[in-house]
Amino acid sequence: MNRYAVFGQPIAHSLSPRIHAAFGAQFGIAIDYRAIEAGRETFAATLEAFARDGGRGANVTLPLKEDAVVLCDALSDRARRCGSVNTLLREGERWAGDSTDGVGLLRDLARHGIDARGLRVLLLGAGGAARAAAFAFLDAGARELVVTNRTAARAQALAHVLGPPARTCAWDALRHQAAFDLVVNATSAGHAGDAFDWPLAAGATPAACYDLSYGRAARPFLAAARAAHARAMHDGLGMLVEQAAESFERWHGVRPETTPVHEQVRAMLDARG
């Protein structure tokens, strides 16, 4: 049986193995899909060992999405543009890389009734997932995309690659910004479990807030958004399912139904508490 996996650190919490097993069940495909712990120092060697052991495809999550780019011999156009890879496909003796995060995000936002076209969007973070989201928002026709990051140079570098209508704003200067239509958290701050330091002014109530993380990792940001009286708040579980469906189609050539799988993993996540 061909093997598949998700690589990241931490990774034990990942729902990806259950999601891909559920997708496989729709088509009678038995899936050997595992979660493999790998940090930046060990990722290349761990991925090589995985390929030797029959690995045919993989997903990549924090903090490895930008590192995965340099391990690929071929990149899709969207992966090349955003400089981020979350989907790997073994082609002979080489890895081909793709980025399915952006399309997964847009599909989940649409499920919530949010169309990025014409919106003023604030993107918190400038890492691999943020890069994929940023290009997706511009492709979808966002009116303005403001990128901010604790390390200002990373936000500036991303905005430079994006071009207009993207621009940067220093984190400490966000309190002077007018209200945004959509605030997206692409930082890893919630994984530490600490309270989220809401950066916007008290009167700048956003229409919607979305965290690319899900479960416990999304709670600090969503709690801060609730306290700021955001009118809608969503975690990234739907994005996880939608980007996984894109990966599944790349690997197996068939497109799974996402709604029943989203409902299944949401119930599972709620049961975890």
PDB file of C-alpha atoms in Angstrom:
ATOM      1  CA  MET A   1       0.000   0.000   0.000  1.00  0.00           C
ATOM      2  CA  ASN A   2       1.261   3.467  -0.860  1.00  0.00           C
ATOM      3  CA  ARG A   3       1.915   5.609   2.178  1.00  0.00           C
ATOM      4  CA  TYR A   4       0.844   9.185   2.880  1.00  0.00           C
ATOM      5  CA  ALA A   5       1.541  11.453   5.842  1.00  0.00           C
ATOM      6  CA  VAL A   6       1.384  14.916   7.334  1.00  0.00           C
ATOM      7  CA  PHE A   7       4.619  16.434   8.648  1.00  0.00           C
ATOM      8  CA  GLY A   8       4.861  19.179  11.245  1.00  0.00           C
ATOM      9  CA  GLN A   9       5.766  20.148  14.789  1.00  0.00           C
ATOM     10  CA  PRO A  10       3.691  19.693  16.875  1.00  0.00           C
ATOM     11  CA  ILE A  11       1.648  17.121  14.955  1.00  0.00           C
ATOM     12  CA  ALA A  12       0.061  14.666  17.408  1.00  0.00           C
ATOM     13  CA  HIS A  13      -3.174  16.715  17.453  1.00  0.00           C
ATOM     14  CA  SER A  14      -3.617  16.571  13.669  1.00  0.00           C
ATOM     15  CA  LEU A  15      -6.991  15.523  12.276  1.00  0.00           C
ATOM     16  CA  SER A  16      -5.547  14.955   8.799  1.00  0.00           C
ATOM     17  CA  PRO A  17      -5.248  11.143   9.135  1.00  0.00           C
ATOM     18  CA  ARG A  18      -8.957  10.905  10.034  1.00  0.00           C
ATOM     19  CA  ILE A  19      -9.935  13.287   7.239  1.00  0.00           C
ATOM     20  CA  HIS A  20      -8.081  11.315   4.571  1.00  0.00           C
ATOM     21  CA  ALA A  21      -9.421   8.013   5.895  1.00  0.00           C
ATOM     22  CA  ALA A  22     -12.947   9.438   5.578  1.00  0.00           C
ATOM     23  CA  PHE A  23     -12.230  10.634   2.043  1.00  0.00           C
ATOM     24  CA  GLY A  24     -10.863   7.225   1.104  1.00  0.00           C
ATOM     25  CA  ALA A  25     -13.971   5.507   2.459  1.00  0.00           C
ATOM     26  CA  GLN A  26     -16.094   7.440  -0.042  1.00  0.00           C
ATOM     27  CA  PHE A  27     -14.317   5.613  -2.874  1.00  0.00           C
ATOM     28  CA  GLY A  28     -13.354   2.328  -1.229  1.00  0.00           C
ATOM     29  CA  ILE A  29      -9.703   3.397  -1.100  1.00  0.00           C
ATOM     30  CA  ALA A  30      -7.733   2.081   1.883  1.00  0.00           C
ATOM     31  CA  ILE A  31      -5.485   4.925   3.077  1.00  0.00           C
ATOM     32  CA  ASP A  32      -2.234   4.504   5.006  1.00  0.00           C
ATOM     33  CA  TYR A  33      -1.899   8.102   6.200  1.00  0.00           C
ATOM     34  CA  ARG A  34       0.086   8.976   9.310  1.00  0.00           C
ATOM     35  CA  ALA A  35       1.150  12.006  11.328  1.00  0.00           C
ATOM     36  CA  ILE A  36       4.949  12.312  11.461  1.00  0.00           C
ATOM     37  CA  GLU A  37       6.690  14.680  13.861  1.00  0.00           C
ATOM     38  CA  ALA A  38       9.482  16.675  12.213  1.00  0.00           C
ATOM     39  CA  GLY A  39      11.096  19.992  13.039  1.00  0.00           C
ATOM     40  CA  ARG A  40      12.999  22.214  10.655  1.00  0.00           C
ATOM     41  CA  GLU A  41      16.309  20.537  11.476  1.00  0.00           C
ATOM     42  CA  THR A  42      15.042  17.011  10.824  1.00  0.00           C
ATOM     43  CA  PHE A  43      12.435  17.520   8.093  1.00  0.00           C
ATOM     44  CA  ALA A  44      14.615  16.835   5.044  1.00  0.00           C
ATOM     45  CA  ALA A  45      16.020  13.575   6.427  1.00  0.00           C
ATOM     46  CA  THR A  46      12.628  12.432   7.738  1.00  0.00           C
ATOM     47  CA  LEU A  47      10.978  13.116   4.378  1.00  0.00           C
ATOM     48  CA  GLU A  48      13.731  11.205   2.560  1.00  0.00           C
ATOM     49  CA  ALA A  49      13.253   8.213   4.862  1.00  0.00           C
ATOM     50  CA  PHE A  50       9.501   8.409   4.263  1.00  0.00           C
ATOM     51  CA  ALA A  51      10.052   8.262   0.488  1.00  0.00           C
ATOM     52  CA  ARG A  52      12.333   5.217   0.839  1.00  0.00           C
ATOM     53  CA  ASP A  53       9.583   3.511   2.860  1.00  0.00           C
ATOM     54  CA  GLY A  54       6.987   3.930   0.121  1.00  0.00           C
ATOM     55  CA  GLY A  55       5.809   7.475   0.710  1.00  0.00           C
ATOM     56  CA  ARG A  56       3.870   8.742  -2.314  1.00  0.00           C
ATOM     57  CA  GLY A  57       2.371  11.938  -0.989  1.00  0.00           C
ATOM     58  CA  ALA A  58       2.440  14.215   2.033  1.00  0.00           C
ATOM     59  CA  ASN A  59       0.946  17.279   3.595  1.00  0.00           C
ATOM     60  CA  VAL A  60       3.130  19.821   5.347  1.00  0.00           C
ATOM     61  CA  THR A  61       2.098  22.100   8.199  1.00  0.00           C
ATOM     62  CA  LEU A  62       3.770  24.404  10.733  1.00  0.00           C
ATOM     63  CA  PRO A  63       6.637  25.227  10.677  1.00  0.00           C
ATOM     64  CA  LEU A  64       7.717  23.518   7.451  1.00  0.00           C
ATOM     65  CA  LYS A  65       5.757  25.023   4.531  1.00  0.00           C
ATOM     66  CA  GLU A  66       8.526  27.302   3.323  1.00  0.00           C
ATOM     67  CA  ASP A  67      11.209  24.662   3.981  1.00  0.00           C
ATOM     68  CA  ALA A  68       9.295  22.213   1.791  1.00  0.00           C
ATOM     69  CA  VAL A  69       9.753  24.493  -1.224  1.00  0.00           C
ATOM     70  CA  VAL A  70      13.500  23.847  -1.448  1.00  0.00           C
ATOM     71  CA  LEU A  71      12.990  20.068  -1.210  1.00  0.00           C
ATOM     72  CA  CYS A  72      10.872  20.003  -4.380  1.00  0.00           C
ATOM     73  CA  ASP A  73      12.203  19.449  -7.876  1.00  0.00           C
ATOM     74  CA  ALA A  74       8.981  20.828  -9.388  1.00  0.00           C
ATOM     75  CA  LEU A  75       6.444  23.372  -8.153  1.00  0.00           C
ATOM     76  CA  SER A  76       2.930  24.245  -9.223  1.00  0.00           C
ATOM     77  CA  ASP A  77       2.366  27.828 -10.331  1.00  0.00           C
ATOM     78  CA  ARG A  78       0.547  28.695  -7.108  1.00  0.00           C
ATOM     79  CA  ALA A  79       3.281  27.166  -4.928  1.00  0.00           C
ATOM     80  CA  ARG A  80       5.945  29.045  -6.872  1.00  0.00           C
ATOM     81  CA  ARG A  81       4.066  32.329  -6.566  1.00  0.00           C
ATOM     82  CA  CYS A  82       3.506  32.149  -2.815  1.00  0.00           C
ATOM     83  CA  GLY A  83       6.771  30.422  -1.909  1.00  0.00           C
ATOM     84  CA  SER A  84       4.900  27.898   0.224  1.00  0.00           C
ATOM     85  CA  VAL A  85       4.197  24.167  -0.135  1.00  0.00           C
ATOM     86  CA  ASN A  86       1.667  22.175   1.876  1.00  0.00           C
ATOM     87  CA  THR A  87       1.161  19.255  -0.554  1.00  0.00           C
ATOM     88  CA  LEU A  88       3.873  16.916  -1.848  1.00  0.00           C
ATOM     89  CA  LEU A  89       3.487  14.349  -4.608  1.00  0.00           C
ATOM     90  CA  ARG A  90       6.157  11.751  -5.370  1.00  0.00           C
ATOM     91  CA  GLU A  91       6.934  11.652  -9.095  1.00  0.00           C
ATOM     92  CA  GLY A  92       9.518   8.968  -9.774  1.00  0.00           C
ATOM     93  CA  GLU A  93      12.503   9.875  -7.616  1.00  0.00           C
ATOM     94  CA  ARG A  94      11.521  13.475  -6.996  1.00  0.00           C
ATOM     95  CA  TRP A  95       8.993  15.522  -5.063  1.00  0.00           C
ATOM     96  CA  ALA A  96       6.546  17.884  -6.754  1.00  0.00           C
ATOM     97  CA  GLY A  97       5.085  20.609  -4.548  1.00  0.00           C
ATOM     98  CA  ASP A  98       1.732  22.368  -4.535  1.00  0.00           C
ATOM     99  CA  SER A  99      -0.076  24.826  -2.269  1.00  0.00           C
ATOM    100  CA  THR A 100      -3.726  24.030  -1.589  1.00  0.00           C
ATOM    101  CA  ASP A 101      -4.122  26.309   1.442  1.00  0.00           C
ATOM    102  CA  GLY A 102      -5.343  29.342  -0.495  1.00  0.00           C
ATOM    103  CA  VAL A 103      -8.093  27.584  -2.418  1.00  0.00           C
ATOM    104  CA  GLY A 104      -9.082  25.708   0.743  1.00  0.00           C
ATOM    105  CA  LEU A 105      -9.429  28.997   2.622  1.00  0.00           C
ATOM    106  CA  LEU A 106     -11.548  30.629  -0.077  1.00  0.00           C
ATOM    107  CA  ARG A 107     -13.852  27.618  -0.289  1.00  0.00           C
ATOM    108  CA  ASP A 108     -14.414  27.596   3.454  1.00  0.00           C
ATOM    109  CA  LEU A 109     -15.030  31.344   3.535  1.00  0.00           C
ATOM    110  CA  ALA A 110     -17.623  30.862   0.786  1.00  0.00           C
ATOM    111  CA  ARG A 111     -19.265  28.180   2.925  1.00  0.00           C
ATOM    112  CA  HIS A 112     -19.644  30.854   5.612  1.00  0.00           C
ATOM    113  CA  GLY A 113     -21.085  33.300   3.079  1.00  0.00           C
ATOM    114  CA  ILE A 114     -17.917  35.415   2.825  1.00  0.00           C
ATOM    115  CA  ASP A 115     -16.769  36.527  -0.627  1.00  0.00           C
ATOM    116  CA  ALA A 116     -13.324  38.166  -0.559  1.00  0.00           C
ATOM    117  CA  ARG A 117     -14.065  40.249  -3.631  1.00  0.00           C
ATOM    118  CA  GLY A 118     -14.050  43.936  -2.746  1.00  0.00           C
ATOM    119  CA  LEU A 119     -13.164  43.370   0.919  1.00  0.00           C
ATOM    120  CA  ARG A 120     -10.614  45.222   3.029  1.00  0.00           C
ATOM    121  CA  VAL A 121      -8.617  42.399   4.639  1.00  0.00           C
ATOM    122  CA  LEU A 122      -6.117  42.414   7.494  1.00  0.00           C
ATOM    123  CA  LEU A 123      -3.705  39.471   7.507  1.00  0.00           C
ATOM    124  CA  LEU A 124      -1.881  38.802  10.781  1.00  0.00           C
ATOM    125  CA  GLY A 125       1.323  36.873  10.059  1.00  0.00           C
ATOM    126  CA  ALA A 126       3.667  36.379   7.121  1.00  0.00           C
ATOM    127  CA  GLY A 127       4.686  32.695   7.256  1.00  0.00           C
ATOM    128  CA  GLY A 128       3.913  29.878   4.832  1.00  0.00           C
ATOM    129  CA  ALA A 129       0.166  29.671   5.432  1.00  0.00           C
ATOM    130  CA  ALA A 130      -0.114  33.461   5.438  1.00  0.00           C
ATOM    131  CA  ARG A 131       1.646  33.664   2.081  1.00  0.00           C
ATOM    132  CA  ALA A 132      -0.790  31.218   0.497  1.00  0.00           C
ATOM    133  CA  ALA A 133      -3.751  33.106   1.975  1.00  0.00           C
ATOM    134  CA  ALA A 134      -2.408  36.460   0.776  1.00  0.00           C
ATOM    135  CA  PHE A 135      -2.154  35.401  -2.862  1.00  0.00           C
ATOM    136  CA  ALA A 136      -5.596  33.800  -2.663  1.00  0.00           C
ATOM    137  CA  PHE A 137      -7.146  37.039  -1.426  1.00  0.00           C
ATOM    138  CA  LEU A 138      -5.577  39.067  -4.213  1.00  0.00           C
ATOM    139  CA  ASP A 139      -6.636  36.512  -6.826  1.00  0.00           C
ATOM    140  CA  ALA A 140     -10.170  36.644  -5.396  1.00  0.00           C
ATOM    141  CA  GLY A 141     -10.303  40.427  -5.858  1.00  0.00           C
ATOM    142  CA  ALA A 142      -9.798  41.825  -2.362  1.00  0.00           C
ATOM    143  CA  ARG A 143      -9.927  45.635  -2.476  1.00  0.00           C
ATOM    144  CA  GLU A 144      -7.069  46.030  -0.011  1.00  0.00           C
ATOM    145  CA  LEU A 145      -4.816  43.591   1.830  1.00  0.00           C
ATOM    146  CA  VAL A 146      -2.915  44.866   4.850  1.00  0.00           C
ATOM    147  CA  VAL A 147      -0.154  42.527   6.031  1.00  0.00           C
ATOM    148  CA  THR A 148       1.325  42.804   9.500  1.00  0.00           C
ATOM    149  CA  ASN A 149       3.809  40.694  11.425  1.00  0.00           C
ATOM    150  CA  ARG A 150       5.706  40.976  14.691  1.00  0.00           C
ATOM    151  CA  THR A 151       8.875  40.831  12.578  1.00  0.00           C
ATOM    152  CA  ALA A 152       8.180  43.744  10.266  1.00  0.00           C
ATOM    153  CA  ALA A 153      10.746  42.700   7.661  1.00  0.00           C
ATOM    154  CA  ARG A 154       8.806  39.515   6.876  1.00  0.00           C
ATOM    155  CA  ALA A 155       5.594  41.458   6.307  1.00  0.00           C
ATOM    156  CA  GLN A 156       7.434  43.956   4.112  1.00  0.00           C
ATOM    157  CA  ALA A 157       8.995  41.173   2.051  1.00  0.00           C
ATOM    158  CA  LEU A 158       5.603  39.534   1.495  1.00  0.00           C
ATOM    159  CA  ALA A 159       3.895  42.805   0.549  1.00  0.00           C
ATOM    160  CA  HIS A 160       6.712  43.557  -1.897  1.00  0.00           C
ATOM    161  CA  VAL A 161       6.169  40.241  -3.670  1.00  0.00           C
ATOM    162  CA  LEU A 162       2.387  40.709  -3.684  1.00  0.00           C
ATOM    163  CA  GLY A 163       2.355  44.256  -5.010  1.00  0.00           C
ATOM    164  CA  PRO A 164      -0.734  46.521  -4.924  1.00  0.00           C
ATOM    165  CA  PRO A 165      -3.311  46.440  -3.456  1.00  0.00           C
ATOM    166  CA  ALA A 166      -1.249  44.826  -0.684  1.00  0.00           C
ATOM    167  CA  ARG A 167       0.610  46.968   1.817  1.00  0.00           C
ATOM    168  CA  THR A 168       2.117  46.623   5.270  1.00  0.00           C
ATOM    169  CA  CYS A 169       1.301  48.159   8.601  1.00  0.00           C
ATOM    170  CA  ALA A 170       3.406  47.900  11.739  1.00  0.00           C
ATOM    171  CA  TRP A 171       1.762  45.767  14.422  1.00  0.00           C
ATOM    172  CA  ASP A 172       1.840  48.613  16.942  1.00  0.00           C
ATOM    173  CA  ALA A 173       0.260  50.985  14.420  1.00  0.00           C
ATOM    174  CA  LEU A 174      -2.815  48.817  13.793  1.00  0.00           C
ATOM    175  CA  ARG A 175      -4.742  50.659  16.511  1.00  0.00           C
ATOM    176  CA  HIS A 176      -4.841  53.658  14.180  1.00  0.00           C
ATOM    177  CA  GLN A 177      -6.473  51.694  11.334  1.00  0.00           C
ATOM    178  CA  ALA A 178     -10.135  51.932  10.403  1.00  0.00           C
ATOM    179  CA  ALA A 179     -12.325  48.828  10.715  1.00  0.00           C
ATOM    180  CA  PHE A 180     -11.603  45.898   8.394  1.00  0.00           C
ATOM    181  CA  ASP A 181     -14.140  43.719   6.620  1.00  0.00           C
ATOM    182  CA  LEU A 182     -12.152  40.578   7.467  1.00  0.00           C
ATOM    183  CA  VAL A 183      -9.337  39.910   9.932  1.00  0.00           C
ATOM    184  CA  VAL A 184      -7.399  36.671   9.366  1.00  0.00           C
ATOM    185  CA  ASN A 185      -5.019  35.259  11.956  1.00  0.00           C
ATOM    186  CA  ALA A 186      -2.184  33.320  10.339  1.00  0.00           C
ATOM    187  CA  THR A 187       0.196  33.510  13.303  1.00  0.00           C
ATOM    188  CA  SER A 188       1.102  30.546  15.490  1.00  0.00           C
ATOM    189  CA  ALA A 189       0.467  32.495  18.706  1.00  0.00           C
ATOM    190  CA  GLY A 190      -2.540  30.401  19.706  1.00  0.00           C
ATOM    191  CA  HIS A 191      -0.551  27.181  19.789  1.00  0.00           C
ATOM    192  CA  ALA A 192       1.101  28.342  23.020  1.00  0.00           C
ATOM    193  CA  GLY A 193      -2.323  28.740  24.649  1.00  0.00           C
ATOM    194  CA  ASP A 194      -1.699  32.326  25.747  1.00  0.00           C
ATOM    195  CA  ALA A 195      -4.269  35.106  25.477  1.00  0.00           C
ATOM    196  CA  PHE A 196      -4.238  36.864  22.122  1.00  0.00           C
ATOM    197  CA  ASP A 197      -3.065  40.480  22.190  1.00  0.00           C
ATOM    198  CA  TRP A 198      -5.824  42.132  20.127  1.00  0.00           C
ATOM    199  CA  PRO A 199      -4.070  44.836  18.082  1.00  0.00           C
ATOM    200  CA  LEU A 200      -6.980  46.942  16.792  1.00  0.00           C
ATOM    201  CA  ALA A 201      -8.632  49.957  18.375  1.00  0.00           C
ATOM    202  CA  ALA A 202     -11.693  49.355  20.521  1.00  0.00           C
ATOM    203  CA  GLY A 203     -13.997  51.088  18.044  1.00  0.00           C
ATOM    204  CA  ALA A 204     -12.653  49.331  14.926  1.00  0.00           C
ATOM    205  CA  THR A 205     -15.076  46.391  14.966  1.00  0.00           C
ATOM    206  CA  PRO A 206     -14.346  43.927  12.147  1.00  0.00           C
ATOM    207  CA  ALA A 207     -17.188  42.373  10.183  1.00  0.00           C
ATOM    208  CA  ALA A 208     -15.638  38.897  10.357  1.00  0.00           C
ATOM    209  CA  CYS A 209     -12.646  37.170  11.914  1.00  0.00           C
ATOM    210  CA  TYR A 210     -11.057  33.910  10.805  1.00  0.00           C
ATOM    211  CA  ASP A 211      -8.231  31.878  12.333  1.00  0.00           C
ATOM    212  CA  LEU A 212      -6.310  29.548  10.018  1.00  0.00           C
ATOM    213  CA  SER A 213      -5.804  27.243  13.003  1.00  0.00           C
ATOM    214  CA  TYR A 214      -8.579  25.179  14.545  1.00  0.00           C
ATOM    215  CA  GLY A 215      -9.548  23.744  17.903  1.00  0.00           C
ATOM    216  CA  ARG A 216      -7.640  24.901  20.963  1.00  0.00           C
ATOM    217  CA  ALA A 217      -5.048  26.773  18.895  1.00  0.00           C
ATOM    218  CA  ALA A 218      -7.776  29.059  17.504  1.00  0.00           C
ATOM    219  CA  ARG A 219      -9.477  29.796  20.821  1.00  0.00           C
ATOM    220  CA  PRO A 220      -7.313  32.746  22.013  1.00  0.00           C
ATOM    221  CA  PHE A 221      -7.794  34.699  18.768  1.00  0.00           C
ATOM    222  CA  LEU A 222     -11.518  33.924  18.534  1.00  0.00           C
ATOM    223  CA  ALA A 223     -12.010  34.903  22.176  1.00  0.00           C
ATOM    224  CA  ALA A 224     -10.270  38.216  21.492  1.00  0.00           C
ATOM    225  CA  ALA A 225     -12.422  38.728  18.389  1.00  0.00           C
ATOM    226  CA  ARG A 226     -15.556  38.044  20.440  1.00  0.00           C
ATOM    227  CA  ALA A 227     -14.458  40.578  23.046  1.00  0.00           C
ATOM    228  CA  ALA A 228     -13.929  43.091  20.223  1.00  0.00           C
ATOM    229  CA  HIS A 229     -17.552  42.471  19.138  1.00  0.00           C
ATOM    230  CA  ALA A 230     -16.696  41.006  15.742  1.00  0.00           C
ATOM    231  CA  ARG A 231     -19.920  40.107  13.979  1.00  0.00           C
ATOM    232  CA  ALA A 232     -18.746  36.660  12.784  1.00  0.00           C
ATOM    233  CA  MET A 233     -15.967  34.349  13.974  1.00  0.00           C
ATOM    234  CA  HIS A 234     -14.696  31.125  12.417  1.00  0.00           C
ATOM    235  CA  ASP A 235     -11.815  28.744  12.961  1.00  0.00           C
ATOM    236  CA  GLY A 236      -9.893  27.014  10.189  1.00  0.00           C
ATOM    237  CA  LEU A 237     -11.313  23.507  10.469  1.00  0.00           C
ATOM    238  CA  GLY A 238     -13.244  23.917   7.224  1.00  0.00           C
ATOM    239  CA  MET A 239     -10.096  25.180   5.510  1.00  0.00           C
ATOM    240  CA  LEU A 240      -8.259  22.085   6.741  1.00  0.00           C
ATOM    241  CA  VAL A 241     -10.900  19.828   5.186  1.00  0.00           C
ATOM    242  CA  GLU A 242     -11.051  21.766   1.921  1.00  0.00           C
ATOM    243  CA  GLN A 243      -7.284  21.905   1.391  1.00  0.00           C
ATOM    244  CA  ALA A 244      -7.125  18.188   2.231  1.00  0.00           C
ATOM    245  CA  ALA A 245      -9.691  17.508  -0.490  1.00  0.00           C
ATOM    246  CA  GLU A 246      -7.440  19.305  -2.980  1.00  0.00           C
ATOM    247  CA  SER A 247      -4.492  17.157  -1.883  1.00  0.00           C
ATOM    248  CA  PHE A 248      -6.570  13.974  -2.058  1.00  0.00           C
ATOM    249  CA  GLU A 249      -7.583  14.767  -5.620  1.00  0.00           C
ATOM    250  CA  ARG A 250      -3.964  15.359  -6.607  1.00  0.00           C
ATOM    251  CA  TRP A 251      -2.946  11.976  -5.179  1.00  0.00           C
ATOM    252  CA  HIS A 252      -5.891   9.791  -6.160  1.00  0.00           C
ATOM    253  CA  GLY A 253      -7.516  11.525  -9.135  1.00  0.00           C
ATOM    254  CA  VAL A 254     -10.983  11.795  -7.573  1.00  0.00           C
ATOM    255  CA  ARG A 255     -12.661  14.650  -5.732  1.00  0.00           C
ATOM    256  CA  PRO A 256     -14.202  13.787  -2.330  1.00  0.00           C
ATOM    257  CA  GLU A 257     -17.322  15.303  -0.806  1.00  0.00           C
ATOM    258  CA  THR A 258     -16.255  17.645   1.984  1.00  0.00           C
ATOM    259  CA  THR A 259     -19.502  18.487   3.819  1.00  0.00           C
ATOM    260  CA  PRO A 260     -20.002  15.118   5.591  1.00  0.00           C
ATOM    261  CA  VAL A 261     -16.318  14.967   6.516  1.00  0.00           C
ATOM    262  CA  HIS A 262     -16.402  18.491   7.915  1.00  0.00           C
ATOM    263  CA  GLU A 263     -19.404  17.580  10.051  1.00  0.00           C
ATOM    264  CA  GLN A 264     -17.656  14.418  11.249  1.00  0.00           C
ATOM    265  CA  VAL A 265     -14.417  16.099  12.317  1.00  0.00           C
ATOM    266  CA  ARG A 266     -16.272  19.043  13.853  1.00  0.00           C
ATOM    267  CA  ALA A 267     -18.194  16.642  16.086  1.00  0.00           C
ATOM    268  CA  MET A 268     -14.940  14.880  16.926  1.00  0.00           C
ATOM    269  CA  LEU A 269     -13.253  18.177  17.777  1.00  0.00           C
ATOM    270  CA  ASP A 270     -16.167  19.298  19.928  1.00  0.00           C
ATOM    271  CA  ALA A 271     -16.031  16.008  21.809  1.00  0.00           C
ATOM    272  CA  ARG A 272     -12.380  16.617  22.643  1.00  0.00           C
ATOM    273  CA  GLY A 273     -13.366  19.849  24.376  1.00  0.00           C
TER     274      GLY A 273
END
